XYZ file of N, CA and C in Angstrom:
264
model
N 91.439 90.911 123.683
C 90.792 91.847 124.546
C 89.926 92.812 123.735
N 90.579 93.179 122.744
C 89.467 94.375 121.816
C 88.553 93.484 121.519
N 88.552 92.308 120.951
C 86.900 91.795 120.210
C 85.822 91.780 121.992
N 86.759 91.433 123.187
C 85.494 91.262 124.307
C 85.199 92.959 124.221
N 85.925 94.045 124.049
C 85.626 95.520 124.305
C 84.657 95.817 123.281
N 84.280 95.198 121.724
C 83.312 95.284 120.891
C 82.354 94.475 120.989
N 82.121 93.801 121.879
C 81.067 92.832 122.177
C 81.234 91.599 121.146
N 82.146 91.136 120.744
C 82.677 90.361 119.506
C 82.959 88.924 120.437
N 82.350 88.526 121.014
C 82.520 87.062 121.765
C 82.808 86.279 121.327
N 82.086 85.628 119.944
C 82.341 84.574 119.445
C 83.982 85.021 119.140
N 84.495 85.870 118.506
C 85.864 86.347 117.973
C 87.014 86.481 118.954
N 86.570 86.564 120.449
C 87.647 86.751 121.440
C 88.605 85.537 121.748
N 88.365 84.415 121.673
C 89.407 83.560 121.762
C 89.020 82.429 123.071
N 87.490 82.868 123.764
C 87.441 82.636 125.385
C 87.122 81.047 125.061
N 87.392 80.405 125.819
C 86.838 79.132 126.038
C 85.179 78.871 126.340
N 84.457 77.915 126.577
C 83.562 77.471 126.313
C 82.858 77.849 127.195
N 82.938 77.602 128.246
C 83.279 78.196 130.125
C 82.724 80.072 129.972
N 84.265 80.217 129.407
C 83.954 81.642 129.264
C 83.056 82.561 128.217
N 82.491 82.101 127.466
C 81.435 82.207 126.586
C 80.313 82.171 127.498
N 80.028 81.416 127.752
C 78.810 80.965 128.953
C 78.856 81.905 129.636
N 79.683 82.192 130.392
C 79.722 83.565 131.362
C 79.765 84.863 131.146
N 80.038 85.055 130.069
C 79.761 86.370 129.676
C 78.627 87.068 128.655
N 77.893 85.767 128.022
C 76.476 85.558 128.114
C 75.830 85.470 128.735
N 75.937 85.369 130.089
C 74.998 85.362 131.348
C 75.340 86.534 131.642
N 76.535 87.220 131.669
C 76.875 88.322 132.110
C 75.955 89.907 131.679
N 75.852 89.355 130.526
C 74.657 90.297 129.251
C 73.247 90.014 129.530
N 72.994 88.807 129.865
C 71.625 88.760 130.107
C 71.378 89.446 131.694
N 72.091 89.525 132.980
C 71.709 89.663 133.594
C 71.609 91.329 133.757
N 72.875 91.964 133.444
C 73.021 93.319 133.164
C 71.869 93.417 132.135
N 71.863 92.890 131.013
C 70.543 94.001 129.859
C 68.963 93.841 130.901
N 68.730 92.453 131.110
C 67.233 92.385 131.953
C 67.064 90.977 132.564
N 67.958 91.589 133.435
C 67.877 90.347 134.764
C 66.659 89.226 135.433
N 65.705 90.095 134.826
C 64.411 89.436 135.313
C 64.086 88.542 133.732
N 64.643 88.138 133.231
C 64.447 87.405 131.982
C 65.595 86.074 132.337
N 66.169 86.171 133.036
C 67.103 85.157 133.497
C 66.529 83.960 133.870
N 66.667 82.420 133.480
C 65.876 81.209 133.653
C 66.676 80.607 134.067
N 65.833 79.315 134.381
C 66.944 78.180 134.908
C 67.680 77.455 134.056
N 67.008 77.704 132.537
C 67.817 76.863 131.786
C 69.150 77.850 131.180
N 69.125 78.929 131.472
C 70.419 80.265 131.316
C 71.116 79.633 132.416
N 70.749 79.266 133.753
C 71.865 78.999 134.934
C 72.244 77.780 134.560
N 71.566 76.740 133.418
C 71.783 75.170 133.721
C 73.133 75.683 132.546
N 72.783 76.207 131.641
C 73.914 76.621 131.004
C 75.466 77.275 131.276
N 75.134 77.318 132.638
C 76.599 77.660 133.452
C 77.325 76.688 134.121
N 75.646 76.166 134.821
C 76.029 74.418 135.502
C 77.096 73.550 134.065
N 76.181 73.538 133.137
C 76.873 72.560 131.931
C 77.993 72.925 131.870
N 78.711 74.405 131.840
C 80.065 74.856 131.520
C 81.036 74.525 132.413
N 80.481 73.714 133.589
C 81.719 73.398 134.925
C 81.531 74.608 136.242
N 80.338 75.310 136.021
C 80.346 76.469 137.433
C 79.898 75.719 138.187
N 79.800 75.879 139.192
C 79.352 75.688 140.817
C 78.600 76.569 141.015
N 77.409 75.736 142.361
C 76.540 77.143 142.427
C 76.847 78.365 143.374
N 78.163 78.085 144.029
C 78.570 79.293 144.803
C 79.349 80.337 143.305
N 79.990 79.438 142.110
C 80.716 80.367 140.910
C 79.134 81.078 140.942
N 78.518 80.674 140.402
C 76.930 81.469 139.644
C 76.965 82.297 140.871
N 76.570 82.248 141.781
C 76.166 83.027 142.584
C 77.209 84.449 142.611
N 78.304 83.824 142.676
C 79.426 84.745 142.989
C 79.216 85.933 141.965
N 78.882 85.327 140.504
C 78.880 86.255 139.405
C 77.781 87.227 139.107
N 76.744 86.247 139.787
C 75.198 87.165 139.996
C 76.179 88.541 140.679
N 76.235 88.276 142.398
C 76.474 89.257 143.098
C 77.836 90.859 142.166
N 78.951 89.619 141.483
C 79.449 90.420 141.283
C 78.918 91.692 139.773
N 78.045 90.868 139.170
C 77.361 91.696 137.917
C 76.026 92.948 138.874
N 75.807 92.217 139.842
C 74.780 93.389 140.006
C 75.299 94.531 140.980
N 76.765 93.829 141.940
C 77.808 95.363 142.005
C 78.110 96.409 141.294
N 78.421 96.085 139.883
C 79.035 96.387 138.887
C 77.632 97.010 138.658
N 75.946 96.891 138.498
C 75.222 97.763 138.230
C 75.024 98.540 139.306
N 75.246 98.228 140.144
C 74.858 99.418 141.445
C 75.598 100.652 140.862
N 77.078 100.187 141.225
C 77.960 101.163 141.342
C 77.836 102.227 140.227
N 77.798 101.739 138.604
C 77.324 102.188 137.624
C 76.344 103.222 138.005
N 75.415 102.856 138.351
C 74.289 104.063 138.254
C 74.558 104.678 139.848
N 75.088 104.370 140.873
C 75.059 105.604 141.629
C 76.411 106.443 141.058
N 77.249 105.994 140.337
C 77.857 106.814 139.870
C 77.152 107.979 138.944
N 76.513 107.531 137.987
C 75.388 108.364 137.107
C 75.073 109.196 137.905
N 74.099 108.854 138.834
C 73.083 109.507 139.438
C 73.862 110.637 140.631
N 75.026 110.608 140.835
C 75.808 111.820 140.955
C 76.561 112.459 140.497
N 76.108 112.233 139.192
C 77.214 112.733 137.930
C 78.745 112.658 137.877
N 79.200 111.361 138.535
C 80.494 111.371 138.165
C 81.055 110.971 136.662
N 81.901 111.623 136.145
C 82.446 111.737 135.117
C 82.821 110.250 134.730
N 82.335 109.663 133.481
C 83.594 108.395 133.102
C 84.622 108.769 133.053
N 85.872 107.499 133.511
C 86.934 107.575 133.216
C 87.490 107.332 132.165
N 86.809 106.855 131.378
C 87.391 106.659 130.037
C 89.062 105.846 129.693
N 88.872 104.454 130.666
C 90.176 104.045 130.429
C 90.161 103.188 129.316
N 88.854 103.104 128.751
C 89.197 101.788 127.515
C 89.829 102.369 126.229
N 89.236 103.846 126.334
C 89.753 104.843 125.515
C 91.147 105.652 125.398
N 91.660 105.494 126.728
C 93.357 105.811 127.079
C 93.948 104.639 127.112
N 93.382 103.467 127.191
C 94.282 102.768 127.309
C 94.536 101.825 128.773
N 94.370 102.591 129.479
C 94.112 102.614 131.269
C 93.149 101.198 131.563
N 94.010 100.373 132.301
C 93.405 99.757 133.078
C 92.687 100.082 134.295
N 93.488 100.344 135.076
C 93.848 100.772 136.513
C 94.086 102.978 136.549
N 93.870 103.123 137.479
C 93.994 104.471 137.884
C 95.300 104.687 138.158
C-alpha cells in the first residue's frame, strides 16, 4: 500500500490488470483529453470490459469533481493517509 501512496507502481506488488488501471487512472486525472484509444486498448488487453473502462472513467472523474468542489469551498483535507485513517 505505501509504494501505491508514493506513486511507486512498478514496486507495489499489483498485477498486470492492475498496473494498467492505475496508469489510466493518472492519465485521465493528470489530462484527460490526452487519453487515446490505444491507452483504452491497453485496458481492453488487460481483461477490462467496456462497461469495467467505462465504470473507471466515471469513477476517476467523480473522484475529480468532488476534489475540487471540495477546494473550491475550502474544505479542509482530511489527512487520513497521514493518520493513518482509512475511513472516518
Amino acid at each position: 500500500m505505501q509504494a501505491i501512496f508514493e506513486g511507486k507502481l512498478d514496486e507495489a506488488g499489483l498485477s498486470d490488470a492492475e498496473q494498467a488501471l492505475m496508469h489510466y487512472t493518472e492519465l485521465i486525472t493528470n489530462s484527460a483529453s490526452r487519453s487515446t484509444e490505444a491507452d483504452v486498448q491497453k485496458l481492453r488487453d488487460a481483461g477490462f470490459s467496456e462497461d469495467q473502462i467505462s465504470e473507471a472513467v466515471y469513477i476517476i472523474a467523480m473522484f475529480a469533481f468532488f476534489n475540487r468542489v471540495a477546494d473550491a469551498f475550502g474544505i479542509p483535507a482530511q489527512n487520513y493517509l497521514i493518520t493513518g485513517k482509512v475511513t472516518p
